[in-house]
């Protein structure tokens, strides 16, 4: 009863009787909010991340012949069950707060006048997925480059 899908289903009856134009406007608004949140999170990650070569040594690390050894199990790094439950609850609340237009799009699929909007929206989703995949590849490449620098250069 606490899941985001449950709340979406509760709202389904309201959306089902809305006009097609109202549903399209609602869907566009939700999509714009989602894109803005995603762009904000990407910018936040870019500001917070720095190449490993510029980062200061981690707490509890020792330098042996140029490589960094990190301690894996420390009191600071371990988490207890209460912290894990709290994180899970925060994640659930964040998912509920983030609106989803999945059900609106399903209703629009049953309406022939929304065909053009649905086609455009599908293209938008494909471009977004391709962009995310490209960013993941760049991040993975950057992580590999930083790891190679830490190990003593390229081979």
PDB file of C-alpha atoms in Angstrom:
ATOM      1  CA  UNK A   1       0.000   0.000   0.000  1.00  0.00           C
ATOM      2  CA  UNK A   2       2.998   2.300   0.336  1.00  0.00           C
ATOM      3  CA  UNK A   3       4.450   1.709  -3.099  1.00  0.00           C
ATOM      4  CA  UNK A   4       4.502   4.401  -5.798  1.00  0.00           C
ATOM      5  CA  UNK A   5       2.599   2.105  -8.156  1.00  0.00           C
ATOM      6  CA  UNK A   6      -0.285   1.934  -5.682  1.00  0.00           C
ATOM      7  CA  UNK A   7      -0.558   5.714  -5.670  1.00  0.00           C
ATOM      8  CA  UNK A   8      -0.421   5.797  -9.478  1.00  0.00           C
ATOM      9  CA  UNK A   9      -3.282   3.300  -9.661  1.00  0.00           C
ATOM     10  CA  UNK A  10      -5.300   5.402  -7.208  1.00  0.00           C
ATOM     11  CA  UNK A  11      -4.875   8.381  -9.543  1.00  0.00           C
ATOM     12  CA  UNK A  12      -5.766   6.329 -12.614  1.00  0.00           C
ATOM     13  CA  UNK A  13      -9.507   6.950 -12.283  1.00  0.00           C
ATOM     14  CA  UNK A  14      -8.941  10.712 -12.208  1.00  0.00           C
ATOM     15  CA  UNK A  15      -6.763  10.670 -15.329  1.00  0.00           C
ATOM     16  CA  UNK A  16      -9.013   8.300 -17.255  1.00  0.00           C
ATOM     17  CA  UNK A  17     -11.787  10.885 -17.542  1.00  0.00           C
ATOM     18  CA  UNK A  18      -9.550  13.822 -18.480  1.00  0.00           C
ATOM     19  CA  UNK A  19      -9.498  15.197 -22.030  1.00  0.00           C
ATOM     20  CA  UNK A  20      -6.680  14.174 -24.339  1.00  0.00           C
ATOM     21  CA  UNK A  21      -5.206  17.695 -24.418  1.00  0.00           C
ATOM     22  CA  UNK A  22      -5.160  17.867 -20.613  1.00  0.00           C
ATOM     23  CA  UNK A  23      -3.422  14.508 -20.422  1.00  0.00           C
ATOM     24  CA  UNK A  24      -0.816  15.595 -22.961  1.00  0.00           C
ATOM     25  CA  UNK A  25      -0.117  18.804 -21.015  1.00  0.00           C
ATOM     26  CA  UNK A  26       0.178  16.848 -17.774  1.00  0.00           C
ATOM     27  CA  UNK A  27       2.520  14.332 -19.385  1.00  0.00           C
ATOM     28  CA  UNK A  28       4.674  17.093 -20.874  1.00  0.00           C
ATOM     29  CA  UNK A  29       4.934  18.780 -17.480  1.00  0.00           C
ATOM     30  CA  UNK A  30       5.968  15.564 -15.761  1.00  0.00           C
ATOM     31  CA  UNK A  31       8.503  14.831 -18.514  1.00  0.00           C
ATOM     32  CA  UNK A  32       9.977  18.329 -18.223  1.00  0.00           C
ATOM     33  CA  UNK A  33      10.279  18.001 -14.431  1.00  0.00           C
ATOM     34  CA  UNK A  34      11.911  14.598 -14.783  1.00  0.00           C
ATOM     35  CA  UNK A  35      14.397  15.884 -17.359  1.00  0.00           C
ATOM     36  CA  UNK A  36      15.243  18.890 -15.178  1.00  0.00           C
ATOM     37  CA  UNK A  37      15.835  16.642 -12.131  1.00  0.00           C
ATOM     38  CA  UNK A  38      18.031  14.317 -14.166  1.00  0.00           C
ATOM     39  CA  UNK A  39      20.043  17.220 -15.593  1.00  0.00           C
ATOM     40  CA  UNK A  40      20.452  18.635 -12.095  1.00  0.00           C
ATOM     41  CA  UNK A  41      21.731  15.314 -10.760  1.00  0.00           C
ATOM     42  CA  UNK A  42      24.202  15.017 -13.649  1.00  0.00           C
ATOM     43  CA  UNK A  43      25.512  18.515 -12.970  1.00  0.00           C
ATOM     44  CA  UNK A  44      25.772  17.721  -9.269  1.00  0.00           C
ATOM     45  CA  UNK A  45      27.806  14.588 -10.015  1.00  0.00           C
ATOM     46  CA  UNK A  46      30.061  16.531 -12.377  1.00  0.00           C
ATOM     47  CA  UNK A  47      30.735  19.174  -9.720  1.00  0.00           C
ATOM     48  CA  UNK A  48      31.462  16.612  -7.031  1.00  0.00           C
ATOM     49  CA  UNK A  49      33.630  14.292  -9.079  1.00  0.00           C
ATOM     50  CA  UNK A  50      37.271  14.979  -9.675  1.00  0.00           C
ATOM     51  CA  UNK A  51      39.920  12.840 -11.300  1.00  0.00           C
ATOM     52  CA  UNK A  52      41.602  10.491  -8.865  1.00  0.00           C
ATOM     53  CA  UNK A  53      44.944  12.101  -9.581  1.00  0.00           C
ATOM     54  CA  UNK A  54      43.652  15.396  -8.143  1.00  0.00           C
ATOM     55  CA  UNK A  55      41.875  13.889  -5.141  1.00  0.00           C
ATOM     56  CA  UNK A  56      43.600  13.871  -1.756  1.00  0.00           C
ATOM     57  CA  UNK A  57      44.486  10.480  -0.313  1.00  0.00           C
ATOM     58  CA  UNK A  58      41.578   8.753   1.394  1.00  0.00           C
ATOM     59  CA  UNK A  59      41.411   8.465   5.158  1.00  0.00           C
ATOM     60  CA  UNK A  60      43.161   5.307   6.261  1.00  0.00           C
ATOM     61  CA  UNK A  61      45.124   4.843   3.075  1.00  0.00           C
ATOM     62  CA  UNK A  62      48.814   4.160   2.809  1.00  0.00           C
ATOM     63  CA  UNK A  63      51.044   4.703  -0.147  1.00  0.00           C
ATOM     64  CA  UNK A  64      53.175   1.733  -1.136  1.00  0.00           C
ATOM     65  CA  UNK A  65      55.384   2.179  -4.173  1.00  0.00           C
ATOM     66  CA  UNK A  66      53.008   4.663  -5.783  1.00  0.00           C
ATOM     67  CA  UNK A  67      49.803   2.665  -5.360  1.00  0.00           C
ATOM     68  CA  UNK A  68      47.033   3.435  -2.907  1.00  0.00           C
ATOM     69  CA  UNK A  69      45.853   0.806  -0.432  1.00  0.00           C
ATOM     70  CA  UNK A  70      42.487   1.506   1.203  1.00  0.00           C
ATOM     71  CA  UNK A  71      41.132  -0.144   4.265  1.00  0.00           C
ATOM     72  CA  UNK A  72      37.930  -1.929   3.470  1.00  0.00           C
ATOM     73  CA  UNK A  73      36.405  -2.558   6.878  1.00  0.00           C
ATOM     74  CA  UNK A  74      36.378   0.337   9.274  1.00  0.00           C
ATOM     75  CA  UNK A  75      33.838   1.578  11.759  1.00  0.00           C
ATOM     76  CA  UNK A  76      33.302   4.687   9.632  1.00  0.00           C
ATOM     77  CA  UNK A  77      32.483   2.681   6.525  1.00  0.00           C
ATOM     78  CA  UNK A  78      30.182   0.094   8.053  1.00  0.00           C
ATOM     79  CA  UNK A  79      26.430   0.620   8.255  1.00  0.00           C
ATOM     80  CA  UNK A  80      24.018  -0.721  10.786  1.00  0.00           C
ATOM     81  CA  UNK A  81      20.504  -2.027  10.208  1.00  0.00           C
ATOM     82  CA  UNK A  82      18.838   1.166  11.434  1.00  0.00           C
ATOM     83  CA  UNK A  83      20.757   3.254   8.931  1.00  0.00           C
ATOM     84  CA  UNK A  84      19.866   0.866   6.122  1.00  0.00           C
ATOM     85  CA  UNK A  85      16.166   0.986   7.043  1.00  0.00           C
ATOM     86  CA  UNK A  86      16.248   4.759   7.161  1.00  0.00           C
ATOM     87  CA  UNK A  87      17.897   4.931   3.727  1.00  0.00           C
ATOM     88  CA  UNK A  88      15.306   2.557   2.294  1.00  0.00           C
ATOM     89  CA  UNK A  89      12.464   4.659   3.724  1.00  0.00           C
ATOM     90  CA  UNK A  90      13.968   7.848   2.277  1.00  0.00           C
ATOM     91  CA  UNK A  91      14.328   6.159  -1.107  1.00  0.00           C
ATOM     92  CA  UNK A  92      10.673   5.053  -1.021  1.00  0.00           C
ATOM     93  CA  UNK A  93       9.498   8.559  -0.104  1.00  0.00           C
ATOM     94  CA  UNK A  94      11.577  10.053  -2.916  1.00  0.00           C
ATOM     95  CA  UNK A  95      10.042   7.595  -5.407  1.00  0.00           C
ATOM     96  CA  UNK A  96       6.554   8.573  -4.263  1.00  0.00           C
ATOM     97  CA  UNK A  97       7.348  12.261  -4.523  1.00  0.00           C
ATOM     98  CA  UNK A  98       8.576  11.850  -8.101  1.00  0.00           C
ATOM     99  CA  UNK A  99       5.539  11.773 -10.384  1.00  0.00           C
ATOM    100  CA  UNK A 100       5.394   9.223 -13.167  1.00  0.00           C
ATOM    101  CA  UNK A 101       3.439   9.593 -16.380  1.00  0.00           C
ATOM    102  CA  UNK A 102       3.454   5.890 -17.202  1.00  0.00           C
ATOM    103  CA  UNK A 103      -0.281   5.499 -16.644  1.00  0.00           C
ATOM    104  CA  UNK A 104      -1.081   8.730 -18.469  1.00  0.00           C
ATOM    105  CA  UNK A 105       0.789   7.411 -21.501  1.00  0.00           C
ATOM    106  CA  UNK A 106      -1.116   4.129 -21.294  1.00  0.00           C
ATOM    107  CA  UNK A 107      -4.414   6.018 -21.344  1.00  0.00           C
ATOM    108  CA  UNK A 108      -3.210   8.122 -24.268  1.00  0.00           C
ATOM    109  CA  UNK A 109      -2.373   4.964 -26.238  1.00  0.00           C
ATOM    110  CA  UNK A 110      -6.094   4.183 -26.294  1.00  0.00           C
ATOM    111  CA  UNK A 111      -6.890   7.560 -27.852  1.00  0.00           C
ATOM    112  CA  UNK A 112      -6.215   7.923 -31.580  1.00  0.00           C
ATOM    113  CA  UNK A 113      -5.793  11.723 -31.436  1.00  0.00           C
ATOM    114  CA  UNK A 114      -2.680  11.329 -29.259  1.00  0.00           C
ATOM    115  CA  UNK A 115      -0.741   9.243 -31.794  1.00  0.00           C
ATOM    116  CA  UNK A 116       1.590  12.049 -32.875  1.00  0.00           C
ATOM    117  CA  UNK A 117       2.432  13.044 -29.290  1.00  0.00           C
ATOM    118  CA  UNK A 118       3.179   9.421 -28.368  1.00  0.00           C
ATOM    119  CA  UNK A 119       5.486   9.037 -31.357  1.00  0.00           C
ATOM    120  CA  UNK A 120       7.382  12.204 -30.423  1.00  0.00           C
ATOM    121  CA  UNK A 121       7.588  11.138 -26.799  1.00  0.00           C
ATOM    122  CA  UNK A 122       9.016   7.737 -27.769  1.00  0.00           C
ATOM    123  CA  UNK A 123      11.732   9.453 -29.825  1.00  0.00           C
ATOM    124  CA  UNK A 124      12.508  11.689 -26.860  1.00  0.00           C
ATOM    125  CA  UNK A 125      12.871   8.642 -24.582  1.00  0.00           C
ATOM    126  CA  UNK A 126      15.187   6.950 -27.085  1.00  0.00           C
ATOM    127  CA  UNK A 127      17.419  10.047 -27.314  1.00  0.00           C
ATOM    128  CA  UNK A 128      17.534  10.280 -23.523  1.00  0.00           C
ATOM    129  CA  UNK A 129      18.478   6.604 -23.196  1.00  0.00           C
ATOM    130  CA  UNK A 130      21.237   7.017 -25.808  1.00  0.00           C
ATOM    131  CA  UNK A 131      22.549  10.076 -23.970  1.00  0.00           C
ATOM    132  CA  UNK A 132      22.612   8.196 -20.666  1.00  0.00           C
ATOM    133  CA  UNK A 133      24.445   5.285 -22.269  1.00  0.00           C
ATOM    134  CA  UNK A 134      27.041   7.651 -23.734  1.00  0.00           C
ATOM    135  CA  UNK A 135      27.563   9.329 -20.358  1.00  0.00           C
ATOM    136  CA  UNK A 136      28.011   5.937 -18.696  1.00  0.00           C
ATOM    137  CA  UNK A 137      30.647   4.985 -21.270  1.00  0.00           C
ATOM    138  CA  UNK A 138      32.514   8.265 -20.728  1.00  0.00           C
ATOM    139  CA  UNK A 139      32.387   7.832 -16.942  1.00  0.00           C
ATOM    140  CA  UNK A 140      33.661   4.262 -17.233  1.00  0.00           C
ATOM    141  CA  UNK A 141      36.446   5.392 -19.547  1.00  0.00           C
ATOM    142  CA  UNK A 142      37.444   8.181 -17.175  1.00  0.00           C
ATOM    143  CA  UNK A 143      37.510   5.754 -14.245  1.00  0.00           C
ATOM    144  CA  UNK A 144      39.718   3.385 -16.225  1.00  0.00           C
ATOM    145  CA  UNK A 145      42.072   6.198 -17.186  1.00  0.00           C
ATOM    146  CA  UNK A 146      42.369   7.342 -13.572  1.00  0.00           C
ATOM    147  CA  UNK A 147      43.053   3.772 -12.429  1.00  0.00           C
ATOM    148  CA  UNK A 148      45.782   3.395 -15.052  1.00  0.00           C
ATOM    149  CA  UNK A 149      47.447   6.612 -13.869  1.00  0.00           C
ATOM    150  CA  UNK A 150      47.425   5.363 -10.284  1.00  0.00           C
ATOM    151  CA  UNK A 151      49.042   2.059 -11.291  1.00  0.00           C
ATOM    152  CA  UNK A 152      51.982   3.759 -12.916  1.00  0.00           C
ATOM    153  CA  UNK A 153      50.863   4.878 -16.345  1.00  0.00           C
ATOM    154  CA  UNK A 154      49.781   3.303 -19.558  1.00  0.00           C
ATOM    155  CA  UNK A 155      51.274   0.062 -20.769  1.00  0.00           C
TER     156      UNK A 155
END
